JSON list of C-alpha atoms in Angstrom, two decimals:
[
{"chain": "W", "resi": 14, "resn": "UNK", "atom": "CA", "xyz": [116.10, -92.85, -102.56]},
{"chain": "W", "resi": 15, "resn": "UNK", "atom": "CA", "xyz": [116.35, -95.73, -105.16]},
{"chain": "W", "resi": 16, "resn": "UNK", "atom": "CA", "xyz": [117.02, -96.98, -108.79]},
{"chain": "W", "resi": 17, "resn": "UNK", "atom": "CA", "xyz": [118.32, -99.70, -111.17]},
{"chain": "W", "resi": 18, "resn": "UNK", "atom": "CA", "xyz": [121.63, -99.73, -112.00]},
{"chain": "W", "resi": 19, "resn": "UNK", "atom": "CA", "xyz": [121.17, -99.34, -116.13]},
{"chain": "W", "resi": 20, "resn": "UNK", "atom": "CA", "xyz": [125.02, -98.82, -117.12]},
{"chain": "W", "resi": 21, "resn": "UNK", "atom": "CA", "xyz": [128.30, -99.95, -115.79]},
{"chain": "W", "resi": 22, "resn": "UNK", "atom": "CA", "xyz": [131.86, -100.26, -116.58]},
{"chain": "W", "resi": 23, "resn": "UNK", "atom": "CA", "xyz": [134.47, -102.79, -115.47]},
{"chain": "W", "resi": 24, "resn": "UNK", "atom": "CA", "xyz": [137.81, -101.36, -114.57]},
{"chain": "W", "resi": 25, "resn": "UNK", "atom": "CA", "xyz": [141.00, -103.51, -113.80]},
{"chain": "W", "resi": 26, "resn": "UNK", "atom": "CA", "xyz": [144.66, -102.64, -112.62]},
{"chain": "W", "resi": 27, "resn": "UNK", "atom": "CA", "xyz": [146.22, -104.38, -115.33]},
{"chain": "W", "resi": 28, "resn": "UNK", "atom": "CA", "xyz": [144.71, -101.60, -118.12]},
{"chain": "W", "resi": 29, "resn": "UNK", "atom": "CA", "xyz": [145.27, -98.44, -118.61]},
{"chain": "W", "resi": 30, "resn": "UNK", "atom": "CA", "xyz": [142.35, -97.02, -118.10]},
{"chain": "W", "resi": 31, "resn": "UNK", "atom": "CA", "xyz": [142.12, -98.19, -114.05]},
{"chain": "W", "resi": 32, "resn": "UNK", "atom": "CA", "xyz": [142.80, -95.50, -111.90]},
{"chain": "W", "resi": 33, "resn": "UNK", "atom": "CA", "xyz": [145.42, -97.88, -110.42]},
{"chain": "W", "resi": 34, "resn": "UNK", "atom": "CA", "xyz": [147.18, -98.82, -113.23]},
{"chain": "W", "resi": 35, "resn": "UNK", "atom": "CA", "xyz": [150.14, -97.18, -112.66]},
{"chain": "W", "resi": 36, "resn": "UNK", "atom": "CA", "xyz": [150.76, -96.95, -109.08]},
{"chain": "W", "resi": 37, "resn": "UNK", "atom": "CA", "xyz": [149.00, -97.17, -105.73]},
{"chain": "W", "resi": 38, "resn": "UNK", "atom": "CA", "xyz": [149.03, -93.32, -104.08]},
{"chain": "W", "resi": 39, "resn": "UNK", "atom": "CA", "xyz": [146.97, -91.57, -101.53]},
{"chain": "W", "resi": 40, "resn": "UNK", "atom": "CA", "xyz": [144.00, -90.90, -103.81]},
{"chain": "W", "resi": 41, "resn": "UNK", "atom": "CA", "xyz": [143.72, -94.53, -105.14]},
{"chain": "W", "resi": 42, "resn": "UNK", "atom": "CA", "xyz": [143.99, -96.32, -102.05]},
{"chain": "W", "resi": 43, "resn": "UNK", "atom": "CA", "xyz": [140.48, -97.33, -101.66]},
{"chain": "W", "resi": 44, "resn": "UNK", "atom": "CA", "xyz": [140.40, -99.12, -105.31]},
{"chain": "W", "resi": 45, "resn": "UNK", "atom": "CA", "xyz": [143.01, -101.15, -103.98]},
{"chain": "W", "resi": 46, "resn": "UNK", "atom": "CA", "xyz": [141.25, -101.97, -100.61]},
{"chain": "W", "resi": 47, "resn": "UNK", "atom": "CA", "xyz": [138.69, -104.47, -99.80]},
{"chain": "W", "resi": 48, "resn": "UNK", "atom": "CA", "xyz": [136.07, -105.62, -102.40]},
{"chain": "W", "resi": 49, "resn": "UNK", "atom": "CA", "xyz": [132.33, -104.29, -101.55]},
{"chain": "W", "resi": 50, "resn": "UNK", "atom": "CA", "xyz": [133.91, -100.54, -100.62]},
{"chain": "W", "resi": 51, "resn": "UNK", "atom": "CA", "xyz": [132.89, -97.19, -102.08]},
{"chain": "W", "resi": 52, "resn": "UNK", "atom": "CA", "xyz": [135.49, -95.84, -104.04]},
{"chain": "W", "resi": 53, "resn": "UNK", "atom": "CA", "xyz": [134.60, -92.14, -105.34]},
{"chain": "W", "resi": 54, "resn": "UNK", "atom": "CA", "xyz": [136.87, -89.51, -106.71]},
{"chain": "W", "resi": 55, "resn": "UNK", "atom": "CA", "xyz": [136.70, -86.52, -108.75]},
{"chain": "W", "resi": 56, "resn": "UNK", "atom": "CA", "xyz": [136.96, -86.14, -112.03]},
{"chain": "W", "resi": 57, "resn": "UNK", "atom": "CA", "xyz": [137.78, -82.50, -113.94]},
{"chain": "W", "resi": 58, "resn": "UNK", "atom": "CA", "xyz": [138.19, -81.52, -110.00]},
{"chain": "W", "resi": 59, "resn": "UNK", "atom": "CA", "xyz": [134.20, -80.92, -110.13]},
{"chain": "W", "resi": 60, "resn": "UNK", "atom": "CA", "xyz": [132.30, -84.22, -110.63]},
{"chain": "W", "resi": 61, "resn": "UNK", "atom": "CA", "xyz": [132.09, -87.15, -108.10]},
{"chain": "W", "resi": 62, "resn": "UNK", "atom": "CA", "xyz": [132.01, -90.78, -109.76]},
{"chain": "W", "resi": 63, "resn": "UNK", "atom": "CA", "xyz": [131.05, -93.54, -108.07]},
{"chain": "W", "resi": 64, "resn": "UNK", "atom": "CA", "xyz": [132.23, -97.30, -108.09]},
{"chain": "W", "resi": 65, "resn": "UNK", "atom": "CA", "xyz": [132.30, -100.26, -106.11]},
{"chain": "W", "resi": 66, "resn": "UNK", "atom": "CA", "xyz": [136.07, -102.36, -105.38]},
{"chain": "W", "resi": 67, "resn": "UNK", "atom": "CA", "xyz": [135.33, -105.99, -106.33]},
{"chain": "W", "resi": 68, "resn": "UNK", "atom": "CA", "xyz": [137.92, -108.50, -106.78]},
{"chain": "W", "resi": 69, "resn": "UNK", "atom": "CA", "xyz": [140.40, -109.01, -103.91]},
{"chain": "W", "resi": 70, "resn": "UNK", "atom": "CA", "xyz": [142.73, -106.37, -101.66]},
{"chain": "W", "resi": 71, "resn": "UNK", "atom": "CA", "xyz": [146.08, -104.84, -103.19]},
{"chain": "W", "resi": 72, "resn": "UNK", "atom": "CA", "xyz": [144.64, -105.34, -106.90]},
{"chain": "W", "resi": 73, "resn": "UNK", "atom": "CA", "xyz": [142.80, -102.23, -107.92]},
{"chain": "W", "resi": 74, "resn": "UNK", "atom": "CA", "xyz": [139.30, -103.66, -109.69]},
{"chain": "W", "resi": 75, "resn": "UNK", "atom": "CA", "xyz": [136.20, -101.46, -109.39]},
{"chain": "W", "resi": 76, "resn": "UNK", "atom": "CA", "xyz": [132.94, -101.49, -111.44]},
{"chain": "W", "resi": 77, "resn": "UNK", "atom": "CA", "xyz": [132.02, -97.39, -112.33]},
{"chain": "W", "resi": 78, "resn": "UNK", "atom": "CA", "xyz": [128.15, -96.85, -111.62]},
{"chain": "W", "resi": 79, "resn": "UNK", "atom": "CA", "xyz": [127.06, -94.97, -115.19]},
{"chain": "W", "resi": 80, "resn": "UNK", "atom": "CA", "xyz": [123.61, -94.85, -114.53]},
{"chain": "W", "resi": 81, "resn": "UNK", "atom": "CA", "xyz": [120.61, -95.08, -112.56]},
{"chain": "W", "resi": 82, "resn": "UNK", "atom": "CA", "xyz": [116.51, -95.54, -113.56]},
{"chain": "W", "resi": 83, "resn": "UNK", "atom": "CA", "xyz": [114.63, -93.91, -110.88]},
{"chain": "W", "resi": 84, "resn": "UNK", "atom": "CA", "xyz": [111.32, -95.14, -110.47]},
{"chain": "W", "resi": 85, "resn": "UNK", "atom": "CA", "xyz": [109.65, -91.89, -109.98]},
{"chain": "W", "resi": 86, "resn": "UNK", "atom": "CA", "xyz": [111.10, -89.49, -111.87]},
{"chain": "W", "resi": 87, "resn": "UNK", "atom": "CA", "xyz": [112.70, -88.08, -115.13]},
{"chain": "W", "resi": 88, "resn": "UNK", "atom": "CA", "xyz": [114.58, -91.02, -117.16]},
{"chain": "W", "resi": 89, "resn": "UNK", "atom": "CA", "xyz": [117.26, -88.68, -118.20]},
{"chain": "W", "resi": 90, "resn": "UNK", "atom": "CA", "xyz": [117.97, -87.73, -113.83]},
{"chain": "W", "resi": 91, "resn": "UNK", "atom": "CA", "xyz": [121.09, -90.20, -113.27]},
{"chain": "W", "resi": 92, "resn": "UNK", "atom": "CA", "xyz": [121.89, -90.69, -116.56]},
{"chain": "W", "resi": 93, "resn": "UNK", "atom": "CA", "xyz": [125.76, -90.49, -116.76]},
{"chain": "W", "resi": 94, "resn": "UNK", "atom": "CA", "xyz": [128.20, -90.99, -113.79]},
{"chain": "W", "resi": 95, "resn": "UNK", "atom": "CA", "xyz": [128.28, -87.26, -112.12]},
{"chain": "W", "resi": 96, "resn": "UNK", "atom": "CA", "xyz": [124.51, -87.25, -112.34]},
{"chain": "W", "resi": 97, "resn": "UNK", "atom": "CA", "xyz": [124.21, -90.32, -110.84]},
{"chain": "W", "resi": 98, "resn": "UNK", "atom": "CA", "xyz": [126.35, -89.13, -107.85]},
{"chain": "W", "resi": 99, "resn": "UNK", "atom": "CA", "xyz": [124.74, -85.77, -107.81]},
{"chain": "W", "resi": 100, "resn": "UNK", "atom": "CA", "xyz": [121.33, -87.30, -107.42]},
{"chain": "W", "resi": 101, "resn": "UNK", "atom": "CA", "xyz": [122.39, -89.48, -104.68]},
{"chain": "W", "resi": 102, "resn": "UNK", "atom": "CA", "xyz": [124.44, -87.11, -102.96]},
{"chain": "W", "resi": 103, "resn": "UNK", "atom": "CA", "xyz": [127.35, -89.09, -103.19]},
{"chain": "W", "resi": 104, "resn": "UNK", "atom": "CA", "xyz": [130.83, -87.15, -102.91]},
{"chain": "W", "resi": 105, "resn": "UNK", "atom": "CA", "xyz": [134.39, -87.90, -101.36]},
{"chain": "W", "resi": 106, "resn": "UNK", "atom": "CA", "xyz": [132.49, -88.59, -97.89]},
{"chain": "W", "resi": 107, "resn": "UNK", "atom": "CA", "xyz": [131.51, -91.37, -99.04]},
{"chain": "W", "resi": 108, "resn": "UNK", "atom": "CA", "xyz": [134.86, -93.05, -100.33]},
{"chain": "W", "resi": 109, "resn": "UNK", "atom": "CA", "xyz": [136.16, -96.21, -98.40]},
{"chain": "W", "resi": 110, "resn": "UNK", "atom": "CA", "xyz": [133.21, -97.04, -96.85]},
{"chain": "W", "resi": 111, "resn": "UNK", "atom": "CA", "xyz": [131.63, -100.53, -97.44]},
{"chain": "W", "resi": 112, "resn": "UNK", "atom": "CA", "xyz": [128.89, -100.87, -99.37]},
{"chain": "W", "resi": 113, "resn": "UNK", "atom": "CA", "xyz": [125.69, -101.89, -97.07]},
{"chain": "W", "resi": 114, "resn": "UNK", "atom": "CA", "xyz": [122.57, -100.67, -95.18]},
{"chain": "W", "resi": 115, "resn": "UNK", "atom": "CA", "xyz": [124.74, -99.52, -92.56]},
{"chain": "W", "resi": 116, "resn": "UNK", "atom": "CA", "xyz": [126.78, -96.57, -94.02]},
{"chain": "W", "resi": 117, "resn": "UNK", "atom": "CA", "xyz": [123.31, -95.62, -95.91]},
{"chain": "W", "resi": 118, "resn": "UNK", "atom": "CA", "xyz": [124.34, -96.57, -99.43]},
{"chain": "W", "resi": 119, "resn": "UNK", "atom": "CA", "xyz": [124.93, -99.71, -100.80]},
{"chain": "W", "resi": 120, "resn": "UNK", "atom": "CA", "xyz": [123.18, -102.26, -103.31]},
{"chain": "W", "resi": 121, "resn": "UNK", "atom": "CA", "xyz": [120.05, -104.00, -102.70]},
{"chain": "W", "resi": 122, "resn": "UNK", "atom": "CA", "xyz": [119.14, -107.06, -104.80]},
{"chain": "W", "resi": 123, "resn": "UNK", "atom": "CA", "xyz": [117.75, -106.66, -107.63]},
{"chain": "W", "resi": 124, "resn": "UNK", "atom": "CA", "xyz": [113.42, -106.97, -107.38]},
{"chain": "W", "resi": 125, "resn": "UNK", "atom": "CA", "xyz": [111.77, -110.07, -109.23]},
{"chain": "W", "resi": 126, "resn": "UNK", "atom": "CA", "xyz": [108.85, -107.64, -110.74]},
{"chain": "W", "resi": 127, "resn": "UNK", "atom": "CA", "xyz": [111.71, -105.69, -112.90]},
{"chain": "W", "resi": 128, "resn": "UNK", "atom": "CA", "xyz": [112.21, -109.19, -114.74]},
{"chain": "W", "resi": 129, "resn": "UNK", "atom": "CA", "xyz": [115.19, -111.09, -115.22]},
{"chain": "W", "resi": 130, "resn": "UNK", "atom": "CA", "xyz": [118.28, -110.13, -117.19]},
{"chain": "W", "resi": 131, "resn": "UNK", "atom": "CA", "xyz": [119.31, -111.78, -120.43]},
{"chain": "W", "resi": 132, "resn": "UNK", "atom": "CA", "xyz": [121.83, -111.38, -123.14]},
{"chain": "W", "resi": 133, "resn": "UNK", "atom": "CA", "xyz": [118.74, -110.28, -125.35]},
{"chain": "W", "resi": 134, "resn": "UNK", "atom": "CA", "xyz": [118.60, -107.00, -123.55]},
{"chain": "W", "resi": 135, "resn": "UNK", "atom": "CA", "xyz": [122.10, -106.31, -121.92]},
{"chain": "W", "resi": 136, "resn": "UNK", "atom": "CA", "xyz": [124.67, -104.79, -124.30]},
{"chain": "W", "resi": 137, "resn": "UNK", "atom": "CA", "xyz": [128.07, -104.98, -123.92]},
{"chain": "W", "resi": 138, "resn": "UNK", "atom": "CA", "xyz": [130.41, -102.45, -125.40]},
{"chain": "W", "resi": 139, "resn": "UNK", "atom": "CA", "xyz": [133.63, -100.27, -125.19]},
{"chain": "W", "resi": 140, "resn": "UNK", "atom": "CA", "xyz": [133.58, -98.05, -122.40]},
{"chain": "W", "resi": 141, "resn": "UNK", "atom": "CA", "xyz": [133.10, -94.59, -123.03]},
{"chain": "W", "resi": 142, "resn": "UNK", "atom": "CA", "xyz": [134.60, -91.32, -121.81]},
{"chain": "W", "resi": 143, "resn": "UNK", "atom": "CA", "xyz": [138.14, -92.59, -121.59]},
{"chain": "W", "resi": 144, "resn": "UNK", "atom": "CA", "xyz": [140.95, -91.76, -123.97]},
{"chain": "W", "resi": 145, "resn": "UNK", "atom": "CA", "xyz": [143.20, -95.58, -122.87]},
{"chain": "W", "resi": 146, "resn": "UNK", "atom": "CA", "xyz": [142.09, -98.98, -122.80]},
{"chain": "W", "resi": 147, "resn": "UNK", "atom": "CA", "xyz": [138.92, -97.75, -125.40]},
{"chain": "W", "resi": 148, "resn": "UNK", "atom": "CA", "xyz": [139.38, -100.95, -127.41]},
{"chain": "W", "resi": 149, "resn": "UNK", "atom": "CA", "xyz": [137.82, -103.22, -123.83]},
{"chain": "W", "resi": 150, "resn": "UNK", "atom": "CA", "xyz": [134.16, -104.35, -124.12]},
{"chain": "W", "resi": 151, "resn": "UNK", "atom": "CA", "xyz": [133.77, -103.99, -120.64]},
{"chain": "W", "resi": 152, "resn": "UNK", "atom": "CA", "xyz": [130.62, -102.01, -120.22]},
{"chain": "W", "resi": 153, "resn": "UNK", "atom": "CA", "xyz": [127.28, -103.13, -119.88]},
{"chain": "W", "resi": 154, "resn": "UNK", "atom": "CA", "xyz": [123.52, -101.91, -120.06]},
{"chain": "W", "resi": 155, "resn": "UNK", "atom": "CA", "xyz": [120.31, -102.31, -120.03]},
{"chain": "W", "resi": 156, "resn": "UNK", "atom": "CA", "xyz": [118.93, -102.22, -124.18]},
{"chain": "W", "resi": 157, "resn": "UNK", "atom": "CA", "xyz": [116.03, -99.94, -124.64]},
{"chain": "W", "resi": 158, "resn": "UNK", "atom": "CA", "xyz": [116.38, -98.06, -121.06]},
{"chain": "W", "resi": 159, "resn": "UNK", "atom": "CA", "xyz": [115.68, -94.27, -121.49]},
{"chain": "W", "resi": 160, "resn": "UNK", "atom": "CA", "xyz": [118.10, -93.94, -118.44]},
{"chain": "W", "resi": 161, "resn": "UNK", "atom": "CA", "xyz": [121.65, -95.11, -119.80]},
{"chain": "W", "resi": 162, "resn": "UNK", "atom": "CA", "xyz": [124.18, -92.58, -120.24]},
{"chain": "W", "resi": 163, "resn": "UNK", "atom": "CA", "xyz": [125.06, -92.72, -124.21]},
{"chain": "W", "resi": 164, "resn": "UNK", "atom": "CA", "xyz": [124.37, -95.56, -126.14]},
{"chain": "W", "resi": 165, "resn": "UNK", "atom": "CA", "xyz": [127.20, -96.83, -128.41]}
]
């Protein structure tokens, strides 16, 4: 299975909003691990999320996947983060492990025929969903896509 990435969020341990902003513990350790790692965790103990660690080790960065256009089917299927996952099948297996062909999920590059991104049709906004750190324009997506999550 495949998509485009359509929405994403930016999270950093110096906000409040990062899982890690507090303190490293048991359930957080992968944010804080090496960049190009899985790091999924529930949310309302019934929805996987999915994001990838960038930055460097022992600084909790990750970039939340919000939503995926699948080429062949509804524009509406992985439209919010637990969708997303759902769709995929992605749940707490797949936490820690790197992003690439060999663990069976990861990110491709992006295909020339979908065109090239430009500040004419990526938006950045505040996140969404979060009650902390609301005031950050640090997500990003695709302008017109039936796919994204919510626009605002």
């Amino acid at each position: 299975m495949s998509g485009v990435i359509v929405e994403t969020e930016a999270y950093c341990q110096s906000e409040p909003a990062c899982h890690g902003y507090r303190r490293r513990t048991p359930s957080n350790e992968t944010l804080f691990g090496p960049p190009g790692n899985w790091y999924v965790y529930l949310t309302y103990g019934i929805h996987h999320c999915v994001n990838v660690v960038t930055d460097r080790d022992n600084w909790a960065n990750g970039v939340l996947l919000r939503a995926v256009a699948l080429p062949a089917g509804p524009p509406r299927l992985a439209a919010g983060p637990a969708l997303l996952a759902r769709c995929f099948g992605i749940d707490r297996s797949h936490n820690g492990l790197p992003a690439n062909q060999e663990s069976g999920l990861w990110l491709a590059e992006r295909s020339p025929e979908l065109g090239i991104i430009t500040p004419d049709n990526l938006v950045q906004t505040a996140r969404i969903g979060i009650s902390q750190g609301k005031e950050l324009a640090w997500r990003w997506y695709l302008s017109g896509n039936k796919s994204v999550s919510r626009l605002g």
